[in-house]
Amino acid sequence: MFPKDTIVSRELRLRDCLYCARRRYDANTKIVYVLAESWSVIPNIESSREEDVLNIFSTLSEWPHDSWTTLSVYRDGDEVKAKPDEFEPHHLDKRMLLGEYPLFNYLELPVLETYQTRVFRVLLNDQRCFLKLARFPKDVRAIVKELRAYHTLTELLSNTAPKLLGYACEGTADRVVGFFYEELVGRYPNCRDVQACERSLDRLHELGIYHGDIDRYNIVVTNNGRRAKFIDFEKSMVGPAGCDNEDFEDRKDEESVELLGEVMNDYDNSTGPRVVENQGFLAGLRISL
């Protein structure tokens, strides 16, 4: 029986386009990557619809088979042809994995809510938590930075950020592409939360961590306003890696000033992502990944 295919995301690049597709079979789900080696493979590629892309891919003799994970698609005259498994799917190298955290196949987990193509709320061992993925090779570097920050804070038992819960693999254990971290229940900060936010940021800095992306939507206020926790450490630095100590200290000072500007201005909350306001908010929701 043929799988049900869905284009999850795409990375349109200067000369080619990389697609991430979900293949749902009766018994399991698989993620595959399809590289259109030139824009000419897909007519009007910039504005192409999912069904148009899948219609072209489905004409390939290799397409129905489940033996491949990556497919390189190219034009040979008027024909569209493909080469299976010409490139390796991206993943985090073992050297990038820190600590002893459990590994879970995210494709087997119920998804409660989708925030972006890379961020989801899922059920892990019957507990709600967040999943963050590196959808494409370009995302790996940011994921590694964020992992290092969360791992460091988890090891130090810090309450300035959610705890790291485990690694996410994509089908097989050798393909780690993301991580899970605990769910935060709260709200985004406003001008009344300045002190709580400053305390948390000061503590981050004392622990040698530069956040790198101070934004009110990267802060969640919990415990009835008494505590602020930071998320989204994709631009973070743990210690002055790549810069001297003076520059590192200057960066931390600058983001302390940025914090005041973000928290003191009361923005319209409707423009930002949603935060769960209570524990029962997502009861019964089941959104497929």
Short mmCIF file of N, CA and C in Angstrom, two decimals, residues 69-205:
data_model
loop_
_atom_site.label_atom_id
_atom_site.label_comp_id
_atom_site.label_asym_id
_atom_site.label_seq_id
_atom_site.Cartn_x
_atom_site.Cartn_y
_atom_site.Cartn_z
N THR A 69 16.05 7.05 2.13
CA THR A 69 15.77 8.14 3.08
C THR A 69 15.99 9.49 2.43
N THR A 70 16.94 9.56 1.49
CA THR A 70 17.15 10.80 0.75
C THR A 70 17.07 10.52 -0.75
N LEU A 71 16.61 11.52 -1.48
CA LEU A 71 16.45 11.39 -2.92
C LEU A 71 16.94 12.67 -3.58
N SER A 72 17.82 12.52 -4.55
CA SER A 72 18.31 13.67 -5.33
C SER A 72 17.59 13.67 -6.67
N VAL A 73 16.85 14.74 -6.94
CA VAL A 73 16.00 14.80 -8.13
C VAL A 73 16.59 15.83 -9.10
N TYR A 74 16.67 15.45 -10.37
CA TYR A 74 17.30 16.33 -11.35
C TYR A 74 16.59 16.19 -12.70
N ARG A 75 16.84 17.14 -13.58
CA ARG A 75 16.29 17.08 -14.94
C ARG A 75 17.34 16.54 -15.90
N ASP A 76 16.89 15.62 -16.74
CA ASP A 76 17.72 15.08 -17.82
C ASP A 76 16.94 15.32 -19.11
N GLY A 77 17.20 16.47 -19.74
CA GLY A 77 16.39 16.87 -20.88
C GLY A 77 14.98 17.20 -20.42
N ASP A 78 14.00 16.53 -20.98
CA ASP A 78 12.61 16.76 -20.59
C ASP A 78 12.17 15.84 -19.46
N GLU A 79 13.05 14.94 -19.05
CA GLU A 79 12.68 13.98 -18.01
C GLU A 79 13.16 14.42 -16.64
N VAL A 80 12.40 14.03 -15.62
CA VAL A 80 12.81 14.21 -14.23
C VAL A 80 13.25 12.85 -13.70
N LYS A 81 14.48 12.79 -13.20
CA LYS A 81 15.02 11.53 -12.70
C LYS A 81 15.50 11.70 -11.26
N ALA A 82 15.85 10.58 -10.63
CA ALA A 82 16.26 10.64 -9.23
C ALA A 82 17.35 9.63 -8.91
N LYS A 83 18.15 9.98 -7.88
CA LYS A 83 19.19 9.09 -7.37
C LYS A 83 18.94 8.91 -5.87
N PRO A 84 18.64 7.69 -5.43
CA PRO A 84 18.36 7.46 -4.01
C PRO A 84 19.62 7.45 -3.16
N ASP A 85 19.50 8.03 -1.98
CA ASP A 85 20.55 7.99 -0.95
C ASP A 85 21.92 8.43 -1.46
N GLU A 86 21.92 9.50 -2.25
CA GLU A 86 23.17 10.10 -2.72
C GLU A 86 23.81 10.97 -1.64
N PHE A 87 23.01 11.42 -0.68
CA PHE A 87 23.55 12.22 0.42
C PHE A 87 22.98 11.71 1.73
N GLU A 88 23.71 11.96 2.81
CA GLU A 88 23.30 11.51 4.14
C GLU A 88 22.32 12.51 4.74
N PRO A 89 21.27 12.04 5.41
CA PRO A 89 20.41 12.98 6.14
C PRO A 89 21.18 13.59 7.30
N HIS A 90 20.89 14.82 7.62
CA HIS A 90 21.61 15.50 8.69
C HIS A 90 21.29 14.89 10.05
N HIS A 91 22.17 15.06 10.99
CA HIS A 91 21.95 14.64 12.37
C HIS A 91 23.05 15.25 13.23
N LEU A 92 22.87 15.16 14.53
CA LEU A 92 23.89 15.64 15.46
C LEU A 92 24.94 14.56 15.65
N ASP A 93 26.19 14.93 15.48
CA ASP A 93 27.29 14.01 15.71
C ASP A 93 27.34 13.63 17.19
N LYS A 94 27.84 12.44 17.48
CA LYS A 94 27.92 11.99 18.88
C LYS A 94 28.70 12.96 19.75
N ARG A 95 29.68 13.63 19.17
CA ARG A 95 30.49 14.57 19.95
C ARG A 95 29.67 15.79 20.37
N MET A 96 28.54 16.02 19.71
CA MET A 96 27.70 17.16 20.03
C MET A 96 26.72 16.85 21.17
N LEU A 97 26.58 15.58 21.52
CA LEU A 97 25.62 15.17 22.54
C LEU A 97 26.28 15.20 23.91
N LEU A 98 25.64 15.90 24.83
CA LEU A 98 26.20 16.11 26.16
C LEU A 98 25.39 15.35 27.20
N GLY A 99 26.07 14.84 28.21
CA GLY A 99 25.38 14.20 29.31
C GLY A 99 24.75 12.87 28.94
N GLU A 100 24.09 12.27 29.92
CA GLU A 100 23.42 10.98 29.74
C GLU A 100 21.92 11.19 29.79
N TYR A 101 21.34 11.55 28.67
CA TYR A 101 19.90 11.78 28.59
C TYR A 101 19.24 10.67 27.77
N PRO A 102 18.01 10.31 28.11
CA PRO A 102 17.33 9.27 27.34
C PRO A 102 17.05 9.71 25.91
N LEU A 103 16.88 8.73 25.04
CA LEU A 103 16.65 8.98 23.62
C LEU A 103 15.26 8.49 23.25
N PHE A 104 14.50 9.34 22.52
CA PHE A 104 13.14 8.98 22.12
C PHE A 104 12.96 9.26 20.63
N ASN A 105 12.24 8.36 19.96
CA ASN A 105 11.87 8.58 18.57
C ASN A 105 10.65 9.50 18.54
N TYR A 106 10.85 10.74 18.13
CA TYR A 106 9.76 11.71 18.20
C TYR A 106 8.60 11.36 17.28
N LEU A 107 8.84 10.55 16.25
CA LEU A 107 7.77 10.18 15.32
C LEU A 107 6.72 9.28 15.97
N GLU A 108 7.04 8.71 17.12
CA GLU A 108 6.12 7.81 17.82
C GLU A 108 5.28 8.54 18.87
N LEU A 109 5.51 9.84 19.05
CA LEU A 109 4.87 10.56 20.14
C LEU A 109 3.65 11.36 19.68
N PRO A 110 2.61 11.44 20.52
CA PRO A 110 1.47 12.30 20.20
C PRO A 110 1.88 13.77 20.26
N VAL A 111 1.45 14.53 19.27
CA VAL A 111 1.73 15.96 19.22
C VAL A 111 0.48 16.73 19.64
N LEU A 112 0.63 17.60 20.63
CA LEU A 112 -0.50 18.38 21.14
C LEU A 112 -0.68 19.68 20.40
N GLU A 113 0.44 20.30 20.04
CA GLU A 113 0.34 21.59 19.36
C GLU A 113 1.62 21.85 18.58
N THR A 114 1.46 22.47 17.42
CA THR A 114 2.58 22.84 16.57
C THR A 114 2.76 24.35 16.63
N TYR A 115 3.96 24.81 16.99
CA TYR A 115 4.24 26.24 17.07
C TYR A 115 4.91 26.75 15.80
N GLN A 116 5.89 26.01 15.33
CA GLN A 116 6.59 26.32 14.10
C GLN A 116 6.89 24.99 13.43
N THR A 117 7.60 25.02 12.31
CA THR A 117 7.98 23.75 11.69
C THR A 117 9.02 23.02 12.52
N ARG A 118 9.54 23.67 13.57
CA ARG A 118 10.61 23.07 14.37
C ARG A 118 10.28 22.93 15.85
N VAL A 119 9.17 23.49 16.31
CA VAL A 119 8.86 23.49 17.74
C VAL A 119 7.45 22.94 17.96
N PHE A 120 7.35 21.96 18.88
CA PHE A 120 6.08 21.29 19.13
C PHE A 120 5.89 21.05 20.62
N ARG A 121 4.64 20.98 21.04
CA ARG A 121 4.33 20.46 22.37
C ARG A 121 3.87 19.02 22.18
N VAL A 122 4.49 18.10 22.91
CA VAL A 122 4.22 16.67 22.72
C VAL A 122 3.96 16.00 24.06
N LEU A 123 3.50 14.76 23.99
CA LEU A 123 3.36 13.92 25.18
C LEU A 123 4.53 12.95 25.23
N LEU A 124 5.28 13.01 26.29
CA LEU A 124 6.44 12.14 26.48
C LEU A 124 6.26 11.42 27.81
N ASN A 125 6.06 10.11 27.75
CA ASN A 125 5.78 9.33 28.97
C ASN A 125 4.61 9.94 29.74
N ASP A 126 3.57 10.30 29.01
CA ASP A 126 2.33 10.86 29.56
C ASP A 126 2.51 12.24 30.19
N GLN A 127 3.63 12.89 29.95
CA GLN A 127 3.87 14.24 30.44
C GLN A 127 4.04 15.19 29.27
N ARG A 128 3.43 16.38 29.38
CA ARG A 128 3.60 17.37 28.32
C ARG A 128 4.99 17.99 28.40
N CYS A 129 5.59 18.19 27.24
CA CYS A 129 6.88 18.86 27.17
C CYS A 129 7.03 19.44 25.78
N PHE A 130 8.15 20.12 25.55
CA PHE A 130 8.41 20.71 24.24
C PHE A 130 9.46 19.89 23.50
N LEU A 131 9.30 19.86 22.18
CA LEU A 131 10.25 19.22 21.28
C LEU A 131 10.77 20.28 20.32
N LYS A 132 12.08 20.34 20.15
CA LYS A 132 12.68 21.26 19.19
C LYS A 132 13.57 20.47 18.25
N LEU A 133 13.43 20.72 16.94
CA LEU A 133 14.12 19.93 15.93
C LEU A 133 15.04 20.77 15.06
N ALA A 134 16.05 20.13 14.54
CA ALA A 134 16.83 20.68 13.43
C ALA A 134 16.22 20.10 12.17
N ARG A 135 15.38 20.86 11.49
CA ARG A 135 14.70 20.35 10.30
C ARG A 135 15.67 20.13 9.14
N PHE A 136 16.65 21.03 9.03
CA PHE A 136 17.58 20.98 7.91
C PHE A 136 19.01 21.12 8.44
N PRO A 137 20.01 20.83 7.61
CA PRO A 137 21.40 20.94 8.07
C PRO A 137 21.74 22.31 8.64
N LYS A 138 21.16 23.37 8.10
CA LYS A 138 21.47 24.72 8.57
C LYS A 138 21.04 24.94 10.02
N ASP A 139 20.13 24.10 10.54
CA ASP A 139 19.62 24.26 11.90
C ASP A 139 20.50 23.60 12.95
N VAL A 140 21.41 22.74 12.53
CA VAL A 140 22.17 21.93 13.49
C VAL A 140 23.01 22.80 14.41
N ARG A 141 23.68 23.80 13.86
CA ARG A 141 24.56 24.64 14.68
C ARG A 141 23.79 25.32 15.81
N ALA A 142 22.61 25.85 15.48
CA ALA A 142 21.80 26.53 16.50
C ALA A 142 21.31 25.55 17.56
N ILE A 143 20.93 24.35 17.13
CA ILE A 143 20.47 23.33 18.07
C ILE A 143 21.59 22.95 19.03
N VAL A 144 22.80 22.84 18.52
CA VAL A 144 23.95 22.48 19.37
C VAL A 144 24.20 23.57 20.41
N LYS A 145 24.12 24.84 20.00
CA LYS A 145 24.29 25.94 20.96
C LYS A 145 23.23 25.86 22.06
N GLU A 146 22.00 25.63 21.65
CA GLU A 146 20.91 25.58 22.62
C GLU A 146 21.05 24.38 23.55
N LEU A 147 21.43 23.25 23.00
CA LEU A 147 21.65 22.06 23.82
C LEU A 147 22.69 22.31 24.90
N ARG A 148 23.77 22.96 24.52
CA ARG A 148 24.85 23.21 25.48
C ARG A 148 24.35 24.08 26.63
N ALA A 149 23.55 25.09 26.30
CA ALA A 149 23.02 25.97 27.34
C ALA A 149 22.07 25.21 28.27
N TYR A 150 21.12 24.48 27.70
CA TYR A 150 20.16 23.74 28.52
C TYR A 150 20.86 22.67 29.36
N HIS A 151 21.82 21.98 28.76
CA HIS A 151 22.55 20.95 29.51
C HIS A 151 23.29 21.57 30.69
N THR A 152 23.97 22.69 30.45
CA THR A 152 24.72 23.35 31.51
C THR A 152 23.79 23.77 32.65
N LEU A 153 22.66 24.37 32.31
CA LEU A 153 21.72 24.83 33.33
C LEU A 153 21.07 23.67 34.06
N THR A 154 20.79 22.58 33.34
CA THR A 154 20.21 21.40 33.98
C THR A 154 21.21 20.78 34.95
N GLU A 155 22.47 20.69 34.54
CA GLU A 155 23.51 20.14 35.40
C GLU A 155 23.70 20.98 36.66
N LEU A 156 23.54 22.29 36.53
CA LEU A 156 23.72 23.20 37.67
C LEU A 156 22.46 23.36 38.50
N LEU A 157 21.39 22.62 38.13
CA LEU A 157 20.10 22.68 38.84
C LEU A 157 19.55 24.10 38.87
N SER A 158 19.77 24.83 37.80
CA SER A 158 19.31 26.22 37.73
C SER A 158 17.82 26.27 37.42
N ASN A 159 17.13 27.24 38.02
CA ASN A 159 15.71 27.44 37.75
C ASN A 159 15.48 28.61 36.80
N THR A 160 16.50 28.99 36.05
CA THR A 160 16.37 30.12 35.13
C THR A 160 15.92 29.68 33.74
N ALA A 161 15.75 28.38 33.53
CA ALA A 161 15.34 27.85 32.22
C ALA A 161 14.70 26.49 32.44
N PRO A 162 13.93 26.01 31.47
CA PRO A 162 13.37 24.66 31.58
C PRO A 162 14.47 23.61 31.55
N LYS A 163 14.19 22.46 32.14
CA LYS A 163 15.18 21.38 32.21
C LYS A 163 15.20 20.59 30.90
N LEU A 164 16.39 20.15 30.54
CA LEU A 164 16.57 19.27 29.38
C LEU A 164 16.12 17.87 29.78
N LEU A 165 15.25 17.26 28.97
CA LEU A 165 14.67 15.96 29.32
C LEU A 165 15.21 14.79 28.51
N GLY A 166 15.66 15.05 27.30
CA GLY A 166 16.13 13.94 26.48
C GLY A 166 16.42 14.37 25.06
N TYR A 167 16.93 13.42 24.29
CA TYR A 167 17.24 13.67 22.88
C TYR A 167 16.15 13.09 21.99
N ALA A 168 15.97 13.72 20.83
CA ALA A 168 14.97 13.27 19.87
C ALA A 168 15.66 12.69 18.64
N CYS A 169 15.33 11.45 18.32
CA CYS A 169 15.86 10.87 17.09
C CYS A 169 14.75 10.77 16.05
N GLU A 170 15.15 10.66 14.80
CA GLU A 170 14.21 10.63 13.69
C GLU A 170 14.22 9.22 13.09
N GLY A 171 13.50 8.34 13.75
CA GLY A 171 13.39 6.97 13.26
C GLY A 171 14.41 6.02 13.84
N THR A 172 15.69 6.33 13.70
CA THR A 172 16.74 5.43 14.19
C THR A 172 17.63 6.16 15.20
N ALA A 173 18.24 5.37 16.10
CA ALA A 173 19.00 5.94 17.21
C ALA A 173 20.22 6.73 16.77
N ASP A 174 20.74 6.44 15.57
CA ASP A 174 21.93 7.15 15.11
C ASP A 174 21.59 8.50 14.48
N ARG A 175 20.31 8.85 14.43
CA ARG A 175 19.90 10.10 13.79
C ARG A 175 19.24 11.02 14.81
N VAL A 176 20.04 11.56 15.70
CA VAL A 176 19.54 12.54 16.68
C VAL A 176 19.41 13.89 15.98
N VAL A 177 18.21 14.47 16.04
CA VAL A 177 17.95 15.73 15.32
C VAL A 177 17.34 16.80 16.21
N GLY A 178 17.26 16.55 17.52
CA GLY A 178 16.66 17.56 18.38
C GLY A 178 16.65 17.12 19.83
N PHE A 179 15.84 17.80 20.62
CA PHE A 179 15.79 17.52 22.05
C PHE A 179 14.42 17.88 22.63
N PHE A 180 14.18 17.36 23.83
CA PHE A 180 12.96 17.65 24.58
C PHE A 180 13.32 18.48 25.81
N TYR A 181 12.47 19.45 26.14
CA TYR A 181 12.66 20.18 27.39
C TYR A 181 11.31 20.39 28.06
N GLU A 182 11.34 20.63 29.36
CA GLU A 182 10.11 20.64 30.13
C GLU A 182 9.18 21.77 29.73
N GLU A 183 7.90 21.52 29.91
CA GLU A 183 6.88 22.51 29.61
C GLU A 183 6.88 23.60 30.68
N LEU A 184 6.74 24.83 30.24
CA LEU A 184 6.57 25.94 31.16
C LEU A 184 5.13 26.41 31.11
N VAL A 185 4.56 26.66 32.27
CA VAL A 185 3.20 27.18 32.36
C VAL A 185 3.29 28.58 32.94
N GLY A 186 2.84 29.57 32.21
CA GLY A 186 2.94 30.94 32.69
C GLY A 186 2.49 31.93 31.64
N ARG A 187 3.15 33.07 31.60
CA ARG A 187 2.79 34.15 30.68
C ARG A 187 4.05 34.91 30.28
N TYR A 188 3.89 35.76 29.28
CA TYR A 188 5.00 36.62 28.87
C TYR A 188 5.11 37.80 29.84
N PRO A 189 6.30 38.34 30.03
CA PRO A 189 6.49 39.41 31.02
C PRO A 189 5.91 40.74 30.58
N ASN A 190 5.60 41.56 31.58
CA ASN A 190 5.23 42.95 31.35
C ASN A 190 6.04 43.83 32.30
N CYS A 191 5.72 45.11 32.34
CA CYS A 191 6.53 46.05 33.12
C CYS A 191 6.56 45.74 34.61
N ARG A 192 5.60 44.97 35.10
CA ARG A 192 5.58 44.62 36.53
C ARG A 192 6.55 43.48 36.86
N ASP A 193 7.13 42.88 35.82
CA ASP A 193 8.00 41.72 36.03
C ASP A 193 9.48 42.03 35.85
N VAL A 194 9.81 43.31 35.84
CA VAL A 194 11.20 43.70 35.57
C VAL A 194 12.17 43.05 36.56
N GLN A 195 11.86 43.12 37.84
CA GLN A 195 12.79 42.59 38.84
C GLN A 195 12.99 41.09 38.70
N ALA A 196 11.91 40.36 38.46
CA ALA A 196 12.03 38.91 38.30
C ALA A 196 12.88 38.57 37.08
N CYS A 197 12.69 39.31 35.99
CA CYS A 197 13.48 39.07 34.77
C CYS A 197 14.95 39.43 34.98
N GLU A 198 15.19 40.54 35.66
CA GLU A 198 16.58 40.95 35.91
C GLU A 198 17.29 39.93 36.80
N ARG A 199 16.60 39.41 37.80
CA ARG A 199 17.21 38.41 38.68
C ARG A 199 17.62 37.16 37.89
N SER A 200 16.73 36.73 37.02
CA SER A 200 17.02 35.52 36.24
C SER A 200 18.16 35.75 35.26
N LEU A 201 18.16 36.91 34.60
CA LEU A 201 19.24 37.18 33.65
C LEU A 201 20.57 37.34 34.38
N ASP A 202 20.55 38.02 35.52
CA ASP A 202 21.78 38.15 36.31
C ASP A 202 22.32 36.77 36.70
N ARG A 203 21.41 35.88 37.06
CA ARG A 203 21.83 34.53 37.44
C ARG A 203 22.43 33.79 36.25
N LEU A 204 21.81 33.93 35.08
CA LEU A 204 22.39 33.33 33.87
C LEU A 204 23.81 33.81 33.65
N HIS A 205 23.99 35.12 33.78
CA HIS A 205 25.32 35.71 33.56
C HIS A 205 26.31 35.22 34.61
#
